[in-house]
Coordinates of C-alpha atoms in Angstrom, one line a residue:
M1 CA 10.4 2.7 -4.6
T2 CA 9.2 6.1 -5.8
R3 CA 9.1 8.9 -3.3
G4 CA 6.2 11.3 -3.2
R5 CA 3.0 12.2 -1.6
G6 CA 0.8 11.7 -4.5
I7 CA -1.9 9.1 -4.7
A8 CA -2.8 8.0 -8.2
V9 CA -6.3 6.7 -8.7
R10 CA -7.6 6.0 -12.2
V11 CA -10.6 8.2 -13.0
G12 CA -13.2 7.2 -15.6
A13 CA -11.8 3.6 -16.1
K14 CA -10.1 3.2 -19.5
T15 CA -11.6 6.4 -21.0
G16 CA -9.4 8.8 -19.2
K17 CA -12.3 11.2 -18.6
Q18 CA -14.0 12.6 -15.5
W19 CA -17.7 12.5 -15.4
K20 CA -19.5 15.8 -14.6
R21 CA -23.3 16.0 -14.6
G22 CA -23.7 12.9 -16.7
R23 CA -21.3 13.8 -19.5
P24 CA -17.7 12.8 -19.9
V25 CA -15.3 15.7 -19.6
P26 CA -11.8 15.2 -21.1
R27 CA -9.0 15.7 -18.5
E28 CA -5.3 16.0 -18.6
P29 CA -3.3 13.0 -17.5
S30 CA -2.5 13.0 -13.8
T31 CA 1.0 14.2 -12.9
G32 CA 3.1 13.9 -9.7
E33 CA 4.8 16.7 -7.9
D34 CA 7.7 16.6 -10.4
G35 CA 5.3 17.0 -13.4
A36 CA 5.9 13.4 -14.6
P37 CA 2.8 11.3 -15.5
V38 CA 1.3 9.3 -12.7
D39 CA 0.8 5.6 -13.3
P40 CA -3.0 4.9 -12.8
L41 CA -2.3 1.4 -11.6
R42 CA 0.1 2.4 -8.9
I43 CA -0.1 4.4 -5.6
T44 CA 2.8 5.9 -3.7
R45 CA 2.7 7.6 -0.4
T46 CA 5.2 8.9 2.1
V47 CA 3.8 8.6 5.6
C48 CA 5.3 10.7 8.4
R49 CA 6.6 9.3 11.6
A50 CA 3.8 8.6 14.2
D51 CA 1.1 9.7 11.7
L52 CA -1.3 6.9 12.4
K53 CA -4.2 8.8 10.7
A54 CA -2.3 8.3 7.5
V55 CA -2.9 4.5 7.8
G56 CA -6.6 5.0 6.9
E57 CA -5.7 7.3 4.0
V58 CA -3.3 4.6 2.6
R59 CA -6.0 2.0 3.0
K60 CA -8.6 4.2 1.2
A61 CA -6.2 4.8 -1.7
L62 CA -5.5 1.1 -2.0
R63 CA -9.3 0.4 -2.0
E64 CA -9.7 2.8 -4.9
L65 CA -6.9 1.2 -6.7
M66 CA -8.4 -2.3 -6.2
R67 CA -11.7 -1.1 -7.7
Q68 CA -9.8 -1.5 -11.0
G69 CA -11.1 -5.0 -11.3
Y70 CA -10.2 -7.1 -8.2
G71 CA -12.9 -8.7 -6.2
T72 CA -14.2 -7.5 -2.9
G73 CA -12.6 -10.3 -1.0
A74 CA -9.1 -9.6 -2.4
A75 CA -9.5 -5.9 -1.7
E76 CA -10.5 -6.6 1.9
V77 CA -7.5 -8.8 2.4
A78 CA -5.2 -6.2 0.8
E79 CA -6.5 -3.5 3.0
L80 CA -6.0 -5.6 6.1
L81 CA -2.4 -6.5 5.1
I82 CA -1.4 -2.9 4.1
T83 CA -2.8 -1.7 7.4
E84 CA -0.6 -4.1 9.3
L85 CA 2.6 -3.3 7.4
V86 CA 2.2 0.5 7.6
T87 CA 1.3 0.4 11.3
N88 CA 4.3 -1.8 12.0
A89 CA 6.6 0.6 10.2
L90 CA 5.2 3.6 12.1
V91 CA 5.1 2.0 15.5
H92 CA 8.4 0.1 15.5
T93 CA 10.7 2.6 13.7
D94 CA 11.9 6.1 14.4
R95 CA 11.1 7.5 11.0
G96 CA 8.3 7.5 8.6
A97 CA 7.6 5.0 5.8
E98 CA 7.2 5.0 2.1
V99 CA 4.3 2.9 0.7
S100 CA 3.7 1.8 -2.8
A101 CA 1.2 -0.6 -4.4
S102 CA 1.1 -1.6 -8.0
L103 CA -1.6 -3.5 -9.8
A104 CA -1.0 -5.8 -12.7
A105 CA -3.4 -8.0 -14.6
T106 CA -3.1 -10.9 -12.2
R107 CA -1.2 -9.6 -9.2
L108 CA -1.1 -6.8 -6.6
R109 CA 2.2 -6.0 -5.0
V110 CA 2.5 -3.8 -1.9
E111 CA 5.8 -2.5 -0.5
V112 CA 6.4 -0.6 2.7
R113 CA 9.8 0.8 3.2
D114 CA 11.1 2.0 6.6
Y115 CA 14.5 3.1 7.7
A116 CA 15.2 0.5 10.4
A117 CA 17.6 -2.2 9.6
C118 CA 16.2 -4.9 11.9
R119 CA 14.2 -7.5 10.1
P120 CA 10.7 -8.2 11.4
R121 CA 9.8 -11.8 12.4
P122 CA 6.4 -13.2 12.8
Y123 CA 5.8 -14.8 16.2
V124 CA 2.9 -16.5 17.8
P125 CA 1.6 -14.2 20.5
T126 CA 0.5 -15.4 23.9
A127 CA -3.0 -14.9 25.3
D128 CA -1.7 -12.0 27.4
D129 CA -0.6 -10.1 24.3
G130 CA -4.2 -9.0 23.4
T131 CA -4.1 -8.0 19.8
H132 CA -0.4 -7.2 19.8
G133 CA 1.9 -9.2 17.5
R134 CA -0.4 -10.7 15.0
G135 CA 0.3 -8.5 12.0
L136 CA 3.0 -10.5 10.3
M137 CA 1.2 -13.7 11.2
L138 CA -1.7 -12.4 9.2
V139 CA 0.5 -11.4 6.3
Q140 CA 2.1 -14.8 6.3
A141 CA -1.3 -16.6 6.4
L142 CA -3.2 -14.4 3.8
A143 CA -0.6 -13.2 1.3
D144 CA 0.3 -15.4 -1.7
A145 CA 3.9 -14.3 -1.3
W146 CA 5.7 -11.9 1.1
G147 CA 9.1 -11.1 2.3
V148 CA 11.6 -8.6 3.6
D149 CA 14.3 -7.1 1.4
S150 CA 17.3 -5.5 3.1
L151 CA 18.6 -2.3 1.7
P152 CA 22.2 -0.9 1.8
P153 CA 23.4 0.0 5.4
G154 CA 21.6 3.0 6.7
S155 CA 18.8 2.7 4.2
G156 CA 16.4 0.4 6.0
K157 CA 14.3 -2.4 4.5
V158 CA 11.3 -3.1 2.4
V159 CA 8.5 -5.4 3.7
W160 CA 6.3 -6.5 0.8
F161 CA 3.4 -8.8 0.0
E162 CA 1.7 -10.0 -3.2
L163 CA -1.8 -11.2 -3.8
D164 CA -2.9 -13.1 -6.9
G165 CA -6.2 -12.2 -8.4
G166 CA -7.4 -10.1 -11.3
P167 CA -10.6 -9.1 -12.8
A168 CA -13.6 -9.9 -10.6

């Protein structure tokens, strides 16, 4: 997973141009903090511990990414699921998280890395739980694929999901 605070969003679709007062204006390719080109079909974000405001920012970046040709329904599902995974990482771990999403012709893959080794497990909440505990149940029910990948000791884990789709 790539580290960084940059959010890559494709501008001007396939033209690589920004629009200003009705005319296309050539622009330089987007670059990350290290000066390397940014992939327009991928977002990466480092979210600091307890920064729950960042959840909305990640969701917005994913929405912009999904405008590259996925239908509204798939984008809404993706926003819900990324919200659940990022919130879980921030609420249930002591450190921040790294989020990445990549868009392919027929598949979206979202990964949320945190630094806790314990593997999350979906469970059916009781009526007394309110809205607590439903996040992974939603991921399990709505994603086309999902899982948890353990990293080397002390490095945490990656919780991911994939949605099939493509051009709307």
